[in-house]
Amino acid sequence: MSNQQKMFTLEQIKTAHSKVKSGADFPAYIQNLKKMGVTYYETFVRDGHTDYFGNNNYKVVSPAIYEKLTIVAKSNEKEFRIQLKNHQDGKTDYLTFCMDAANSGIEKWGVCIKKMTCIYFDRLNEKILVEEIPH
């Protein structure tokens, strides 16, 4: 990249993500992404792919990581909060969490690194839950 600043790569993100064993490791992962220049990302529950965004409309898309899941039409915030807490406490692995999210009607989550928030959305792109990320 001649006159353009080099941005993060999918390989760098994969390396940072490989250190995440449970939801308890999430805050450190976010700090690593921030250092790389990621400003926002969205993870899609249906297949686990993620769109990562940086400055100047820079975007990297990860491939799907599991077979497609069906997202239920009606979201269940109460049930999802329980599943999220279990995951953050290290009681479930990532795939289990994604299956739980799909069964609770969660379509995707978006992480705003500047605001240190994670927002969970349903199939209608309505906010179901907004969480502050510990830092």
Short mmCIF file of C-alpha atoms in Angstrom, two decimals:
data_model
loop_
_atom_site.label_atom_id
_atom_site.label_comp_id
_atom_site.label_asym_id
_atom_site.label_seq_id
_atom_site.Cartn_x
_atom_site.Cartn_y
_atom_site.Cartn_z
CA MET A 1 0.00 0.00 0.00
CA SER A 2 1.96 2.93 -1.27
CA ASN A 3 0.43 6.14 0.05
CA GLN A 4 -2.30 4.56 2.14
CA GLN A 5 -1.85 3.62 5.77
CA LYS A 6 -1.85 -0.13 6.31
CA MET A 7 -4.85 -1.30 8.29
CA PHE A 8 -5.63 -4.48 10.20
CA THR A 9 -5.83 -7.84 8.49
CA LEU A 10 -8.09 -10.82 8.96
CA GLU A 11 -5.03 -12.81 10.09
CA GLN A 12 -4.32 -10.30 12.91
CA ILE A 13 -7.94 -10.50 14.03
CA LYS A 14 -7.89 -14.32 13.95
CA THR A 15 -4.76 -14.31 16.14
CA ALA A 16 -6.41 -12.01 18.70
CA HIS A 17 -9.64 -14.04 18.60
CA SER A 18 -7.76 -17.32 19.17
CA LYS A 19 -6.97 -16.10 22.70
CA VAL A 20 -10.68 -15.84 23.56
CA LYS A 21 -11.81 -19.00 25.33
CA SER A 22 -15.01 -17.66 26.89
CA GLY A 23 -17.01 -14.48 27.33
CA ALA A 24 -14.71 -13.64 30.24
CA ASP A 25 -11.88 -12.99 27.74
CA PHE A 26 -13.96 -10.57 25.67
CA PRO A 27 -12.74 -7.24 27.19
CA ALA A 28 -9.08 -8.07 26.45
CA TYR A 29 -10.03 -9.06 22.89
CA ILE A 30 -11.72 -5.68 22.37
CA GLN A 31 -8.59 -3.88 23.59
CA ASN A 32 -6.51 -5.85 21.07
CA LEU A 33 -8.89 -4.91 18.23
CA LYS A 34 -8.73 -1.26 19.30
CA LYS A 35 -4.91 -1.31 19.07
CA MET A 36 -5.19 -2.74 15.54
CA GLY A 37 -7.46 0.07 14.37
CA VAL A 38 -10.84 -1.69 14.39
CA THR A 39 -13.53 0.90 15.16
CA TYR A 40 -16.69 -1.22 14.87
CA TYR A 41 -17.71 -4.73 13.99
CA GLU A 42 -20.85 -6.76 13.48
CA THR A 43 -21.09 -10.50 14.05
CA PHE A 44 -23.95 -12.33 12.37
CA VAL A 45 -25.42 -15.20 14.39
CA ARG A 46 -26.73 -17.10 11.33
CA ASP A 47 -23.25 -18.25 10.27
CA GLY A 48 -20.73 -16.56 12.58
CA HIS A 49 -19.18 -14.28 9.96
CA THR A 50 -18.08 -10.83 11.07
CA ASP A 51 -17.70 -7.51 9.26
CA TYR A 52 -14.86 -5.44 10.77
CA PHE A 53 -14.62 -1.72 10.09
CA GLY A 54 -11.78 0.77 10.43
CA ASN A 55 -11.16 4.38 9.48
CA ASN A 56 -11.73 5.66 5.92
CA ASN A 57 -14.40 3.02 5.15
CA TYR A 58 -11.86 0.20 5.57
CA LYS A 59 -13.63 -3.17 5.89
CA VAL A 60 -12.57 -6.78 6.35
CA VAL A 61 -15.09 -9.64 6.29
CA SER A 62 -14.40 -12.97 7.94
CA PRO A 63 -15.79 -16.19 6.46
CA ALA A 64 -18.68 -18.13 8.00
CA ILE A 65 -17.46 -20.36 10.84
CA TYR A 66 -20.36 -22.81 11.21
CA GLU A 67 -23.40 -24.16 9.38
CA LYS A 68 -26.29 -21.71 9.09
CA LEU A 69 -28.52 -21.35 12.12
CA THR A 70 -32.15 -20.33 12.00
CA ILE A 71 -32.91 -17.14 13.92
CA VAL A 72 -36.33 -17.37 15.57
CA ALA A 73 -38.70 -14.60 14.55
CA LYS A 74 -39.68 -13.36 18.01
CA SER A 75 -36.88 -12.25 20.31
CA ASN A 76 -36.81 -13.20 23.99
CA GLU A 77 -34.71 -10.63 25.84
CA LYS A 78 -35.19 -12.23 29.27
CA GLU A 79 -33.96 -15.63 28.09
CA PHE A 80 -31.10 -14.06 26.13
CA ARG A 81 -29.87 -12.15 29.20
CA ILE A 82 -29.57 -15.47 31.08
CA GLN A 83 -27.71 -17.10 28.17
CA LEU A 84 -25.38 -14.12 27.82
CA LYS A 85 -24.55 -14.15 31.53
CA ASN A 86 -23.81 -17.88 31.35
CA HIS A 87 -21.46 -17.28 28.42
CA GLN A 88 -19.75 -14.35 30.10
CA ASP A 89 -19.23 -16.50 33.18
CA GLY A 90 -17.46 -19.10 31.03
CA LYS A 91 -20.27 -21.70 31.29
CA THR A 92 -20.82 -22.03 27.51
CA ASP A 93 -18.54 -22.12 24.48
CA TYR A 94 -18.93 -19.78 21.52
CA LEU A 95 -20.99 -22.09 19.31
CA THR A 96 -23.39 -22.85 22.16
CA PHE A 97 -23.75 -19.12 22.81
CA CYS A 98 -24.51 -18.49 19.12
CA MET A 99 -27.12 -21.28 19.08
CA ASP A 100 -28.66 -19.82 22.25
CA ALA A 101 -28.69 -16.36 20.64
CA ALA A 102 -30.42 -17.73 17.51
CA ASN A 103 -33.04 -19.43 19.67
CA SER A 104 -33.60 -16.14 21.49
CA GLY A 105 -34.11 -14.22 18.24
CA ILE A 106 -30.75 -12.44 18.12
CA GLU A 107 -29.72 -11.71 14.51
CA LYS A 108 -26.38 -10.01 15.21
CA TRP A 109 -24.39 -7.96 17.62
CA GLY A 110 -22.44 -4.81 16.94
CA VAL A 111 -19.49 -3.62 18.95
CA CYS A 112 -18.59 0.07 18.98
CA ILE A 113 -15.02 0.18 20.19
CA LYS A 114 -15.00 3.95 20.79
CA LYS A 115 -18.11 3.80 23.00
CA MET A 116 -17.13 0.37 24.44
CA THR A 117 -20.64 -0.93 23.87
CA CYS A 118 -22.04 -4.15 22.48
CA ILE A 119 -25.54 -3.96 21.05
CA TYR A 120 -27.60 -7.06 20.31
CA PHE A 121 -30.18 -6.78 17.52
CA ASP A 122 -33.18 -8.87 16.48
CA ARG A 123 -34.23 -9.76 12.93
CA LEU A 124 -35.95 -6.38 12.52
CA ASN A 125 -32.70 -4.61 13.48
CA GLU A 126 -34.28 -3.48 16.76
CA LYS A 127 -31.96 -3.12 19.75
CA ILE A 128 -32.65 -5.94 22.22
CA LEU A 129 -29.86 -5.24 24.68
CA VAL A 130 -27.08 -2.65 25.02
CA GLU A 131 -24.13 -3.60 27.19
CA GLU A 132 -21.11 -1.66 28.30
CA ILE A 133 -17.88 -3.54 27.78
CA PRO A 134 -15.65 -3.54 30.88
CA HIS A 135 -12.34 -1.81 30.30
#
